[in-house]
C-alpha cells in the first residue's frame, strides 16, 4: 500500500473513532490578575511597545553582542534543553501510536511430539511433527478517550518543552550579559584600586620626606604604610573575582577558561545603558514570557491526564484476532501442506474489560491526578503574579540605580578635589596626616561605590529585559538542535523523520496539527 493510500486509510479509521466521547474535564483558562500599568515610572521608563527583542544591542558593545551569539551556538545547557524537545516530540509520537492496534505480533512454532502410554496413543501416532505460522493483534478501541487524552497531555508537554527552550534562551542571554558586566566592573575596580595605590605611595613618600626633615613624627609614616598595605591587600581578591567571572562566562560560551581573554580583549569599559527604555504594559509582558506559556501548558498536560486515568473506570472494548496456518504429519499429512487454505485458522471477536471491583484504586488515582493538576494550575496563576513582580522590581531597581550613579559621580568629583587639597595642606603643615588619611580612604570608598553603581545600572537593565521576556527571538526560526548533534543521534538511533526541524516544531496549520496528533509517525 502506498504512503498516500496508507494515510487516507488511517485518516478514515481515525475520524471514525474520534467522534466517540472523551471522559475527563476540558481546559478552561483560569482568572489571573494582571495590572493595567506599571506603578512606578519616570522619564527614562516608557510604556511604549517593547521592540528590543535583541536587547543587548542597546549597549552598543559589539564585544557583548559577539559573546551572546557565541553562547547561543555553543552553550551545552541550551543544547540539552533542545534535545529534550526531541524527546518530548518522540513521546508524543509514541502516544499517537496507541490509537491504533496496540499489540501485534508474528506467531510461529515447530514442535515434535512423542507419545508414550497415554490415552491419545489410540488416536495419534506415537510420534509426529506439528507447526504453526501466523500473526495476531489486539486493538482496544479508544471509546472513552483514554488514548486521546494521553495524546493531549503529551502534546501539551511537547509544546511546553519548546517554551522551556525559549525560556532557557532568555536566561542564557541575560546570564552572559550579566557576567560580561561583572567582568568589566571588576576590571574597573582593579583600575581604581591601582590608581589609589599610586596616590597612597605618593603620600607615603611625602610623610617619609617630612619625617626625615623632622617636621612630623614616625606615627605619620606608619599610618601611611598601614593604609597603603590595606589598599594593596584588596587587589588579590579583586583579581580572583575577575578570574571567577571569566571562568563562569567560559561555561556559558561552551569553551574553556583560557579562551575567554581573547574573546573580551577589546575593553569598552562598563556597558552604558540608554537614556530611555520601552517596557510596554503588563499584559504584553505576560504574553511574551515563555516560562508563563510553559507553566500553562504544563497545567494542560496534567488536566488531560485526568481523563486518561478516569477512562479506566469504564469498560474497555477491544477487538482481537489471529490468523495462522497450521500443519502436522499425522495421518499421512505433510508440513509442506501448511500454506493450503484448508489449514487456515482464524480466531476473532470483541472483548470487554471492566475493573468493577478496583477497591477505589482508580477513583483515588483520579483524585490524585486532579490534585496534581490543581497544583500546576496554581503555579501558572502564581507565575503571572511573579512575572509582574519581577518587572516592577527591575523597573524600580533601574530607576534608583541611575539616581545612585548620578549622586556618586558628584561625590567622586568632590572626593578627588578634597584629597588633593588635604595633601597640599599637609605638605604646607596646615593639617595633620589623619586628615589626609581620611580623605584618601573616602576617595577610594566613593570611587569603588561609583564603579559598582555604574555596573548596577546595566545590570538592572539586563534584569528588566529578562523579566520582560526578551532574548529568545535570537533563534529566528533556526533549528533548536545543532546539525552535528542530530547527526550523532541519527548515527546511533533510527529517528525517522523526527530530526527534520519542521517535524519537531509546533505545527503551523490545522492540517499539520491533525497529522501530528492522530497519524502515527514511524
Coordinates of C-alpha atoms in Angstrom, one line a residue:
X1 CA 0.0 0.0 0.0
X2 CA 1.5 3.4 -1.0
X3 CA 2.2 6.1 1.6
X4 CA -0.7 8.3 0.4
X5 CA -3.2 5.4 0.5
X6 CA -2.0 4.4 3.9
X7 CA -2.6 7.9 5.2
X8 CA -6.1 8.0 3.8
X9 CA -6.8 4.6 5.4
X10 CA -5.5 5.7 8.7
X11 CA -7.4 9.0 8.4
X12 CA -10.7 7.2 7.8
X13 CA -10.2 4.9 10.8
X14 CA -9.1 7.8 13.0
X15 CA -12.1 10.0 12.1
X16 CA -14.4 7.1 12.8
X17 CA -13.3 6.8 16.4
X18 CA -12.6 10.5 17.1
X19 CA -16.3 11.0 17.2
X20 CA -16.6 8.9 20.3
X21 CA -16.7 10.7 23.7
X22 CA -13.8 11.7 25.9
X23 CA -14.2 11.5 29.7
X24 CA -12.5 14.0 31.9
X25 CA -12.6 17.8 32.1
X26 CA -11.6 20.2 29.3
X27 CA -9.3 23.1 30.0
X28 CA -10.7 26.5 30.9
X29 CA -8.4 29.5 31.2
X30 CA -8.3 30.5 34.9
X31 CA -8.7 34.0 36.1
X32 CA -5.4 35.7 36.5
X33 CA -4.6 39.1 37.9
X34 CA -2.8 41.5 35.6
X35 CA -2.2 45.2 36.4
X36 CA -3.2 47.7 33.6
X37 CA 0.0 49.7 34.1
X38 CA 3.3 49.6 35.9
X39 CA 3.1 51.5 39.2
X40 CA 6.5 53.3 39.2
X41 CA 7.8 55.1 36.1
X42 CA 9.8 58.2 35.3
X43 CA 11.0 59.9 32.1
X44 CA 13.5 57.1 31.4
X45 CA 10.9 54.3 31.6
X46 CA 8.2 54.4 28.9
X47 CA 5.1 52.2 28.4
X48 CA 5.8 52.1 24.7
X49 CA 5.6 48.8 22.8
X50 CA 8.6 46.6 23.7
X51 CA 10.6 46.1 20.5
X52 CA 14.1 45.4 21.7
X53 CA 13.9 41.6 21.4
X54 CA 17.7 41.6 20.9
X55 CA 18.0 44.0 23.8
X56 CA 21.8 43.6 24.2
X57 CA 22.3 45.8 21.1
X58 CA 21.1 48.9 23.2
X59 CA 24.5 48.9 24.9
X60 CA 26.3 49.4 21.5
X61 CA 29.0 47.0 22.6
X62 CA 29.9 44.6 19.7
X63 CA 32.0 42.6 22.1
X64 CA 28.9 41.8 24.1
X65 CA 26.9 41.0 21.0
X66 CA 29.5 38.6 19.8
X67 CA 29.6 36.8 23.2
X68 CA 25.8 36.3 23.2
X69 CA 25.8 34.9 19.7
X70 CA 28.6 32.5 20.6
X71 CA 26.8 31.3 23.6
X72 CA 23.7 30.7 21.5
X73 CA 25.7 28.5 19.2
X74 CA 27.8 26.6 21.8
X75 CA 26.1 26.6 25.2
X76 CA 25.8 23.0 26.3
X77 CA 22.9 23.5 28.7
X78 CA 20.9 25.1 25.9
X79 CA 21.6 22.1 23.7
X80 CA 20.4 19.8 26.4
X81 CA 17.1 21.7 26.6
X82 CA 16.9 21.4 22.8
X83 CA 17.4 17.7 22.8
X84 CA 14.6 17.4 25.4
X85 CA 12.3 18.9 22.8
X86 CA 13.2 15.9 20.6
X87 CA 12.5 13.6 23.5
X88 CA 9.1 15.2 24.1
X89 CA 8.3 15.0 20.4
X90 CA 9.1 11.3 20.3
X91 CA 6.9 10.7 23.3
X92 CA 4.0 12.4 21.5
X93 CA 4.5 10.2 18.5
X94 CA 4.6 7.2 20.9
X95 CA 1.3 8.3 22.4
X96 CA -0.3 8.7 18.9
X97 CA 0.6 5.1 18.1
X98 CA -1.7 3.9 21.0
X99 CA -4.7 4.9 18.9
X100 CA -4.1 2.0 16.6
X101 CA -3.9 -1.7 17.3
X102 CA -1.7 -1.8 20.4
X103 CA -0.5 -5.3 20.2
X104 CA 0.6 -7.1 17.1
X105 CA 2.9 -10.0 16.6
X106 CA 4.0 -12.8 14.5
X107 CA 3.4 -16.3 15.9
X108 CA 5.2 -19.5 14.8
X109 CA 6.4 -22.8 16.2
X110 CA 7.7 -26.2 15.2
X111 CA 7.1 -28.9 17.7
X112 CA 7.9 -32.6 17.8
X113 CA 5.6 -34.9 19.8
X114 CA 6.5 -38.3 21.2
X115 CA 3.5 -40.0 22.9
X116 CA 4.1 -42.8 25.3
X117 CA 1.4 -44.8 27.2
X118 CA -1.4 -42.2 27.3
X119 CA -4.9 -42.3 26.1
X120 CA -4.1 -40.3 22.9
X121 CA -1.9 -43.1 21.6
X122 CA -5.0 -44.9 20.2
X123 CA -5.9 -41.8 18.1
X124 CA -2.5 -40.3 17.2
X125 CA 0.7 -41.9 16.1
X126 CA 3.5 -42.4 18.7
X127 CA 5.4 -39.5 17.3
X128 CA 4.8 -36.7 14.8
X129 CA 5.6 -33.1 13.9
X130 CA 3.3 -30.0 14.1
X131 CA 4.0 -26.4 13.1
X132 CA 2.1 -23.1 13.1
X133 CA 2.8 -19.7 11.4
X134 CA 0.7 -16.6 11.5
X135 CA 0.0 -13.3 13.3
X136 CA -2.2 -11.9 16.0
X137 CA -3.3 -8.4 17.1
X138 CA -5.3 -6.7 19.8
X139 CA -7.0 -3.3 19.5
X140 CA -8.6 -1.5 22.4
X141 CA -11.0 1.0 20.9
X142 CA -10.5 4.5 22.3
X143 CA -14.2 4.8 23.1
X144 CA -13.8 6.9 26.3
X145 CA -10.8 8.9 25.1
X146 CA -8.1 7.3 27.2
X147 CA -5.6 7.4 24.5
X148 CA -6.7 10.8 23.0
X149 CA -6.4 12.4 26.4
X150 CA -2.9 10.9 26.7
X151 CA -2.1 12.5 23.3
X152 CA -3.4 15.8 24.5
X153 CA -1.1 15.5 27.6
X154 CA 1.9 14.6 25.5
X155 CA 1.2 17.4 23.0
X156 CA 1.0 19.9 25.8
X157 CA 4.2 18.6 27.3
X158 CA 5.9 18.8 23.8
X159 CA 4.8 22.5 23.4
X160 CA 5.9 23.2 27.0
X161 CA 9.4 21.8 26.1
X162 CA 9.6 24.3 23.2
X163 CA 8.6 27.1 25.6
X164 CA 11.2 25.8 28.0
X165 CA 13.8 26.1 25.3
X166 CA 12.8 29.8 24.6
X167 CA 13.0 30.5 28.3
X168 CA 16.4 28.9 28.5
X169 CA 17.5 31.3 25.8
X170 CA 16.3 34.3 27.8
X171 CA 18.2 33.0 30.8
X172 CA 21.3 32.4 28.8
X173 CA 21.4 35.8 27.1
X174 CA 20.8 37.6 30.4
X175 CA 23.5 35.5 32.2
X176 CA 26.1 36.2 29.5
X177 CA 25.3 39.9 29.7
X178 CA 25.4 39.9 33.5
X179 CA 28.8 38.1 33.6
X180 CA 30.2 40.4 31.0
X181 CA 29.1 43.5 33.0
X182 CA 30.6 42.0 36.2
X183 CA 33.9 41.4 34.3
X184 CA 34.0 45.0 33.2
X185 CA 33.1 46.1 36.7
X186 CA 36.0 44.1 38.2
X187 CA 38.4 45.5 35.7
X188 CA 37.3 49.0 36.6
X189 CA 37.6 48.2 40.3
X190 CA 41.1 47.0 39.8
X191 CA 42.0 50.2 37.9
X192 CA 40.5 52.3 40.6
X193 CA 42.4 50.4 43.3
X194 CA 45.7 50.6 41.4
X195 CA 45.3 54.4 40.9
X196 CA 44.6 54.9 44.6
X197 CA 47.7 52.7 45.4
X198 CA 49.8 55.1 43.4
X199 CA 48.3 58.1 45.2
X200 CA 48.9 56.5 48.6
X201 CA 52.5 55.7 47.7
X202 CA 53.0 59.3 46.9
X203 CA 51.5 60.2 50.3
X204 CA 53.9 57.7 51.9
X205 CA 56.9 59.3 50.2
X206 CA 55.7 62.7 51.4
X207 CA 55.4 61.6 55.0
X208 CA 58.8 59.9 54.9
X209 CA 60.4 63.1 53.5
X210 CA 58.7 65.3 56.2
X211 CA 59.8 62.7 58.8
X212 CA 63.4 62.9 57.7
X213 CA 63.3 66.6 57.8
X214 CA 61.9 66.4 61.4
X215 CA 58.6 68.0 60.5
X216 CA 56.4 65.1 61.6
X217 CA 56.6 62.1 63.8
X218 CA 57.1 58.4 62.9
X219 CA 53.4 58.0 63.5
X220 CA 52.5 59.6 60.2
X221 CA 54.8 57.2 58.3
X222 CA 53.4 54.2 60.0
X223 CA 49.8 55.3 59.3
X224 CA 50.7 55.9 55.6
X225 CA 52.2 52.4 55.4
X226 CA 49.2 50.8 57.0
X227 CA 46.8 52.5 54.6
X228 CA 48.9 51.5 51.6
X229 CA 49.2 47.9 52.6
X230 CA 45.5 47.6 53.4
X231 CA 44.6 49.0 49.9
X232 CA 47.2 46.7 48.2
X233 CA 45.6 43.7 50.0
X234 CA 42.3 44.4 48.1
X235 CA 43.9 43.6 44.8
X236 CA 44.2 39.8 45.1
X237 CA 40.5 39.4 46.0
X238 CA 39.6 41.6 43.0
X239 CA 41.8 39.6 40.7
X240 CA 40.4 36.4 42.0
X241 CA 36.8 37.6 41.5
X242 CA 37.7 38.7 37.9
X243 CA 39.0 35.2 37.1
X244 CA 36.0 33.5 38.6
X245 CA 33.7 35.7 36.5
X246 CA 35.7 34.8 33.3
X247 CA 35.5 31.1 34.2
X248 CA 31.7 31.4 34.6
X249 CA 31.5 33.1 31.3
X250 CA 33.5 30.3 29.7
X251 CA 30.9 27.8 30.7
X252 CA 28.2 29.9 29.2
X253 CA 30.1 30.2 26.0
X254 CA 30.8 26.5 25.8
X255 CA 34.5 26.9 25.9
X256 CA 37.5 26.7 28.4
X257 CA 38.6 29.5 30.7
X258 CA 41.9 30.0 28.8
X259 CA 39.9 31.1 25.7
X260 CA 37.9 33.9 27.4
X261 CA 40.6 36.6 27.5
X262 CA 40.9 36.7 23.7
X263 CA 37.1 36.9 23.4
X264 CA 36.9 40.0 25.6
X265 CA 40.2 41.6 24.6
X266 CA 38.5 44.9 23.4
X267 CA 37.9 46.9 26.6
X268 CA 34.9 49.1 26.2
X269 CA 34.5 49.6 29.9
X270 CA 31.2 49.0 31.7
X271 CA 28.3 49.0 29.1
X272 CA 26.3 52.2 29.1
X273 CA 22.5 52.0 29.4
X274 CA 20.3 54.0 27.0
X275 CA 18.6 57.1 28.3
X276 CA 15.1 55.7 27.6
X277 CA 13.7 52.2 28.0
X278 CA 10.4 50.9 26.5
X279 CA 8.7 48.3 28.6
X280 CA 5.2 48.0 27.2
X281 CA 2.3 47.3 29.5
X282 CA 2.0 44.3 31.9
X283 CA -0.4 42.3 29.6
X284 CA 2.2 42.4 26.8
X285 CA 4.9 41.1 29.1
X286 CA 2.8 38.2 30.3
X287 CA 2.0 37.2 26.7
X288 CA 5.7 37.4 25.7
X289 CA 7.2 35.4 28.5
X290 CA 7.8 31.7 27.5
X291 CA 8.0 30.5 31.1
X292 CA 4.4 31.5 31.6
X293 CA 3.4 29.6 28.4
X294 CA 5.4 26.7 29.8
X295 CA 3.5 26.7 33.1
X296 CA 0.2 27.0 31.3
X297 CA 0.9 24.1 29.0
X298 CA 2.2 22.0 32.0
X299 CA -1.2 22.5 33.6
X300 CA -2.9 21.5 30.4
X301 CA -0.8 18.3 30.3
X302 CA -1.8 17.4 33.9
X303 CA -5.5 18.1 33.1
X304 CA -5.6 15.8 30.1
X305 CA -4.0 13.1 32.3
X306 CA -7.1 13.2 34.5
X307 CA -9.2 11.9 31.5
X308 CA -6.6 9.2 30.8
X309 CA -6.9 7.9 34.3
X310 CA -10.6 8.4 34.6
X311 CA -11.3 6.3 31.4
X312 CA -10.1 3.2 33.4
X313 CA -13.4 3.4 35.4
X314 CA -15.4 2.5 32.3
X315 CA -15.5 -0.8 30.3
X316 CA -12.7 -1.1 27.7
X317 CA -13.9 -2.5 24.4
X318 CA -11.2 -4.3 22.3
X319 CA -11.1 -6.3 19.2
X320 CA -8.7 -9.2 19.0
X321 CA -7.9 -11.8 16.4
X322 CA -5.4 -14.2 14.9
X323 CA -4.7 -15.6 11.5
X324 CA -2.5 -18.6 11.2
X325 CA -1.5 -21.6 9.1
X326 CA -1.2 -25.0 10.8
X327 CA 0.1 -28.3 9.7
X328 CA 1.3 -31.7 11.1
X329 CA 2.5 -35.1 10.0
X330 CA -0.5 -37.0 11.4
X331 CA -2.4 -39.4 9.0
X332 CA 0.0 -39.0 6.1
X333 CA -0.1 -35.2 6.1
X334 CA 3.0 -33.1 5.5
X335 CA 4.4 -29.9 6.9
X336 CA 4.7 -28.8 3.3
X337 CA 0.9 -28.5 3.1
X338 CA 0.9 -25.7 5.7
X339 CA 0.0 -22.9 3.3
X340 CA -3.0 -24.7 2.0
X341 CA -6.2 -22.7 2.6
X342 CA -7.7 -25.8 4.3
X343 CA -5.1 -25.4 7.0
X344 CA -6.0 -21.8 7.8
X345 CA -7.1 -21.0 11.4
X346 CA -8.9 -17.7 12.1
X347 CA -10.0 -16.5 15.5
X348 CA -11.6 -13.1 16.0
X349 CA -14.1 -11.3 18.2
X350 CA -14.7 -8.5 20.7
X351 CA -13.8 -8.4 24.3
X352 CA -14.8 -6.2 27.3
X353 CA -12.6 -5.5 30.3
X354 CA -14.3 -3.6 33.1
X355 CA -12.5 -3.4 36.5
X356 CA -15.6 -3.2 38.6
X357 CA -14.0 -4.2 41.9
X358 CA -11.0 -2.0 41.9
X359 CA -11.4 -1.1 45.6
X360 CA -11.3 2.6 44.9
X361 CA -7.9 2.4 43.4
X362 CA -8.9 4.1 40.1
X363 CA -11.1 6.6 41.8
X364 CA -8.3 7.7 44.1
X365 CA -5.9 7.7 41.2
X366 CA -8.2 10.2 39.5
X367 CA -8.3 12.3 42.7
X368 CA -4.5 12.2 42.9
X369 CA -4.2 13.4 39.4
X370 CA -6.7 16.2 40.0
X371 CA -4.6 17.4 42.9
X372 CA -1.5 17.4 40.7
X373 CA -3.4 19.4 38.1
X374 CA -4.6 21.9 40.7
X375 CA -1.0 22.5 41.8
X376 CA 0.1 23.0 38.2
X377 CA -2.8 25.5 37.7
X378 CA -1.9 27.4 40.8
X379 CA 1.7 27.5 39.8
X380 CA 0.6 29.1 36.5
X381 CA -1.6 31.7 38.2
X382 CA 1.2 32.5 40.7
X383 CA 3.8 32.8 38.0
X384 CA 1.7 35.5 36.3
X385 CA 2.0 37.5 39.6
X386 CA 5.7 36.7 40.0
X387 CA 6.4 37.9 36.4
X388 CA 4.8 41.3 37.2
X389 CA 6.7 41.5 40.4
X390 CA 10.0 40.8 38.6
X391 CA 9.3 43.5 36.0
X392 CA 8.2 46.0 38.7
X393 CA 11.3 45.2 40.9
X394 CA 13.6 45.7 37.9
X395 CA 12.0 49.0 36.9
X396 CA 12.5 50.3 40.4
X397 CA 16.0 48.9 40.6
X398 CA 16.9 50.6 37.3
X399 CA 15.4 54.0 38.2
X400 CA 17.1 54.0 41.6
X401 CA 20.4 52.8 40.3
X402 CA 20.6 55.7 37.9
X403 CA 19.9 58.1 40.8
X404 CA 22.7 56.5 42.8
X405 CA 25.1 56.7 39.9
X406 CA 24.4 60.4 39.4
X407 CA 24.9 61.2 43.1
X408 CA 28.1 59.1 43.4
X409 CA 29.6 60.9 40.3
X410 CA 29.2 64.2 42.2
X411 CA 30.6 62.5 45.4
X412 CA 33.6 61.1 43.5
X413 CA 34.4 64.5 41.9
X414 CA 34.3 66.1 45.4
X415 CA 36.3 63.4 47.0
X416 CA 39.2 63.7 44.4
X417 CA 39.3 67.5 45.0
X418 CA 39.2 67.0 48.8
X419 CA 42.1 64.6 48.6
X420 CA 44.3 66.9 46.5
X421 CA 43.5 69.8 48.9
X422 CA 44.4 67.9 52.0
X423 CA 47.7 66.7 50.5
X424 CA 48.7 70.3 49.7
X425 CA 47.6 71.5 53.1
X426 CA 49.5 68.6 54.8
X427 CA 52.6 69.5 52.7
X428 CA 52.4 73.0 54.0
X429 CA 51.9 71.8 57.5
X430 CA 48.4 73.2 57.8
X431 CA 46.7 69.9 58.7
X432 CA 47.6 66.6 60.4
X433 CA 48.1 63.4 58.4
X434 CA 44.9 61.9 59.8
X435 CA 43.0 64.4 57.6
X436 CA 44.9 63.2 54.5
X437 CA 44.3 59.6 55.6
X438 CA 40.6 60.1 55.9
X439 CA 40.4 61.9 52.6
X440 CA 42.3 59.2 50.7
X441 CA 40.2 56.5 52.3
X442 CA 37.0 58.4 51.5
X443 CA 38.1 58.8 47.9
X444 CA 38.8 55.0 47.5
X445 CA 35.5 54.2 49.1
X446 CA 33.5 56.6 46.9
X447 CA 35.2 55.6 43.7
X448 CA 34.7 52.0 44.4
X449 CA 31.0 52.7 45.1
X450 CA 30.7 54.7 41.9
X451 CA 32.1 51.8 39.8
X452 CA 29.6 49.4 41.4
X453 CA 26.8 51.9 40.8
X454 CA 27.9 52.3 37.2
X455 CA 27.7 48.5 36.8
X456 CA 24.4 48.3 38.7
X457 CA 22.6 50.4 36.0
X458 CA 23.2 48.0 33.1
X459 CA 22.7 45.0 35.5
X460 CA 19.3 46.4 36.5
X461 CA 18.5 46.9 32.8
X462 CA 19.5 43.3 32.0
X463 CA 17.3 42.1 34.8
X464 CA 14.5 44.2 33.4
X465 CA 14.9 42.8 29.9
X466 CA 15.0 39.3 31.4
X467 CA 11.7 39.9 33.2
X468 CA 10.1 41.4 30.1
X469 CA 10.8 38.1 28.2
X470 CA 13.2 39.4 25.6
X471 CA 16.1 37.4 24.1
X472 CA 14.5 34.2 22.9
X473 CA 13.8 35.7 19.5
X474 CA 17.5 35.3 18.7
X475 CA 16.8 31.9 17.2
X476 CA 14.8 33.5 14.3
X477 CA 13.3 30.2 13.2
X478 CA 16.6 28.3 13.5
X479 CA 16.5 24.6 14.5
X480 CA 16.7 24.0 18.2
X481 CA 19.3 21.2 17.9
X482 CA 22.6 21.8 16.1
X483 CA 23.2 19.7 13.0
X484 CA 26.2 17.9 14.4
X485 CA 24.2 16.7 17.4
X486 CA 21.4 15.4 15.1
X487 CA 24.0 13.6 13.0
X488 CA 25.3 11.9 16.1
X489 CA 21.8 10.9 17.2
X490 CA 20.9 9.7 13.7
X491 CA 24.1 7.6 13.5
X492 CA 23.2 6.0 16.9
X493 CA 19.4 5.5 16.5
X494 CA 16.8 5.4 13.8
X495 CA 14.9 8.7 14.3
X496 CA 13.0 8.5 11.1
X497 CA 11.9 12.0 10.0
X498 CA 11.7 13.5 13.5
X499 CA 15.1 15.0 13.2
X500 CA 13.9 17.2 10.4
X501 CA 13.3 20.6 12.1
X502 CA 9.7 21.0 10.7
X503 CA 8.8 17.7 12.3
X504 CA 9.8 18.6 15.8
X505 CA 8.4 22.1 15.8
X506 CA 4.9 23.2 16.7
X507 CA 2.6 22.7 13.6
X508 CA 1.9 25.8 11.5
X509 CA -1.6 24.9 10.4
X510 CA -4.6 22.8 11.3
X511 CA -3.7 20.0 8.8
X512 CA -0.2 19.6 10.2
X513 CA -1.7 19.7 13.7
X514 CA -4.2 16.9 12.9
X515 CA -1.4 14.8 11.4
X516 CA 0.8 15.4 14.4
X517 CA -1.9 14.4 16.8
X518 CA -3.6 11.5 15.1
X519 CA -1.4 9.9 12.4
X520 CA 1.4 7.7 13.7
X521 CA 4.9 8.8 12.8
X522 CA 7.1 5.8 12.0

